[in-house]
Coordinates of C-alpha atoms in Angstrom, one line a residue:
M1 CA 0.0 0.0 0.0
T2 CA 1.4 3.4 -0.9
T3 CA 1.9 6.2 1.5
Q4 CA -0.8 8.3 -0.2
A5 CA -3.3 5.4 0.1
K6 CA -2.4 5.0 3.8
E7 CA -2.9 8.8 4.3
Q8 CA -6.3 8.6 2.6
D9 CA -7.3 5.7 4.9
S10 CA -6.3 7.6 8.0
H11 CA -8.1 10.8 6.9
R12 CA -11.5 10.3 5.4
P13 CA -13.6 13.0 3.9
G14 CA -15.0 15.2 6.7
D15 CA -12.3 14.4 9.1
P16 CA -10.3 17.2 10.8
P17 CA -6.9 17.8 9.3
Y18 CA -5.1 16.7 12.5
E19 CA -4.6 13.3 14.1
G20 CA -7.2 12.5 16.7
V21 CA -9.6 9.7 17.8
H22 CA -10.9 9.6 14.2
T23 CA -7.4 8.5 13.1
F24 CA -7.6 5.5 15.5
H25 CA -11.0 4.5 14.3
N26 CA -9.9 4.8 10.6
A27 CA -6.8 2.7 11.3
R28 CA -9.0 0.0 13.0
R29 CA -11.4 0.0 10.0
R30 CA -8.4 -0.3 7.7
L31 CA -7.0 -3.2 9.8
H32 CA -10.3 -5.1 9.6
R33 CA -10.6 -4.5 5.9
R34 CA -7.1 -5.7 5.3
R35 CA -7.9 -8.8 7.4
R36 CA -11.1 -9.5 5.4
D37 CA -9.3 -9.1 2.1
G38 CA -6.7 -11.7 3.3
E39 CA -3.9 -9.1 3.1
I40 CA -2.9 -9.7 6.7
G41 CA -3.4 -12.6 9.2
W42 CA -4.9 -12.9 12.6
F43 CA -1.4 -12.6 14.2
K44 CA -1.0 -9.1 12.9
V45 CA -4.5 -8.2 14.0
S46 CA -3.9 -9.5 17.5
M47 CA -0.5 -7.6 17.7
W48 CA -2.3 -4.4 16.6
Y49 CA -4.8 -4.8 19.5
A50 CA -2.0 -5.8 22.0
W51 CA 0.0 -2.7 21.0
H52 CA -2.9 -0.4 21.3
I53 CA -3.9 -1.8 24.7
L54 CA -0.3 -1.2 25.9
D55 CA -0.4 2.3 24.3
L56 CA -3.5 3.1 26.5
W57 CA -6.0 2.5 23.6
T58 CA -7.4 5.9 22.5
I59 CA -6.1 8.1 25.4
P60 CA -3.1 9.5 23.3
F61 CA -5.6 10.4 20.5
H62 CA -7.9 12.1 23.0
L63 CA -4.9 14.0 24.5
A64 CA -3.9 15.2 21.0
E65 CA -7.4 16.5 20.3
W66 CA -7.5 18.2 23.7
E67 CA -4.2 19.9 23.0
I68 CA -5.3 21.0 19.6
R69 CA -8.5 22.5 21.1
A70 CA -6.4 24.3 23.8
I71 CA -4.1 25.7 21.1
Q72 CA -7.0 26.9 18.9
K73 CA -8.6 28.5 22.0
A74 CA -5.4 30.3 22.9
E75 CA -4.9 31.6 19.4
R76 CA -8.3 33.3 19.5
K77 CA -7.3 35.4 22.4
T78 CA -6.1 38.9 21.5
L79 CA -3.4 40.9 23.2
P80 CA -4.3 43.9 25.2
A81 CA -3.7 47.2 23.4
S82 CA -0.9 48.2 25.8
L83 CA 1.0 45.0 25.2
E84 CA 0.4 45.3 21.4
E85 CA 1.8 48.8 21.5
W86 CA 4.8 47.7 23.6
S87 CA 5.5 44.9 21.1
Q88 CA 6.0 47.2 18.2
P89 CA 9.6 47.6 17.0
L90 CA 11.5 50.7 18.2
P91 CA 12.3 53.5 15.7
R92 CA 15.9 53.3 14.4
E93 CA 16.8 56.5 16.3
Q94 CA 16.1 54.7 19.6
W95 CA 18.2 51.6 18.8
A96 CA 21.3 51.1 21.1
Q97 CA 24.5 51.9 19.3
P98 CA 27.5 49.4 19.6
S99 CA 30.4 50.6 21.7
A100 CA 33.8 51.4 20.3
E101 CA 35.1 48.3 22.1
L102 CA 32.5 46.1 20.4
E103 CA 33.3 47.6 17.0
R104 CA 37.0 47.0 17.5
L105 CA 36.5 43.4 18.6
S106 CA 34.1 42.7 15.7
A107 CA 36.6 44.0 13.2
E108 CA 39.3 41.8 14.7
V109 CA 37.0 38.7 14.5
R110 CA 36.2 39.5 10.8
R111 CA 39.9 40.0 10.0
R112 CA 40.8 36.6 11.6
Q113 CA 37.9 34.9 9.9
Q114 CA 39.1 36.2 6.5
E115 CA 42.6 34.8 7.3
Q116 CA 41.2 31.4 8.3
P117 CA 37.8 31.0 6.6
T118 CA 37.5 27.3 7.5
R119 CA 38.0 27.8 11.2
P120 CA 34.8 27.8 13.3
I121 CA 33.6 31.3 14.1
T122 CA 33.0 30.3 17.7
A123 CA 36.7 29.4 18.1
I124 CA 37.6 32.8 16.7
F125 CA 35.3 34.6 19.1
A126 CA 36.6 32.6 22.0
E127 CA 40.2 33.4 21.1
V128 CA 39.6 37.1 20.6
Y129 CA 37.7 37.3 23.9
A130 CA 40.4 35.4 25.8
E131 CA 43.1 37.7 24.5
E132 CA 41.0 40.7 25.4
T133 CA 40.4 39.5 29.0
T134 CA 44.1 38.7 29.5
L135 CA 45.1 42.2 28.2
S136 CA 42.6 44.0 30.5
A137 CA 43.6 41.9 33.5

């Protein structure tokens, strides 16, 4: 059975687009159809039921549906106007400007990276920072 056919079996027309209890029932219908058609034997059917008993039957599917409902409910809430205003980006004039020290260290890191382009940038940063702290100490 192709992946697309399996997908069609797990999501029937009218089903929600997410996995939930309907997915379990569709899988069980597919299992019994495959057994009826002789595609699989009783051993596979019994193992399917044993697995789902160990997997707490439909509880994981109910939990998935509950989580999806909670997420959808949370998405419907709107932010208060004060928080919305606070969340807007600052105008460019209010941005913090890098210090002269940061500009100098960044230039040094860029210079060393051009000298050794295959060297990890984190190692270059660590080296420049270590040299800076030993010089200032």
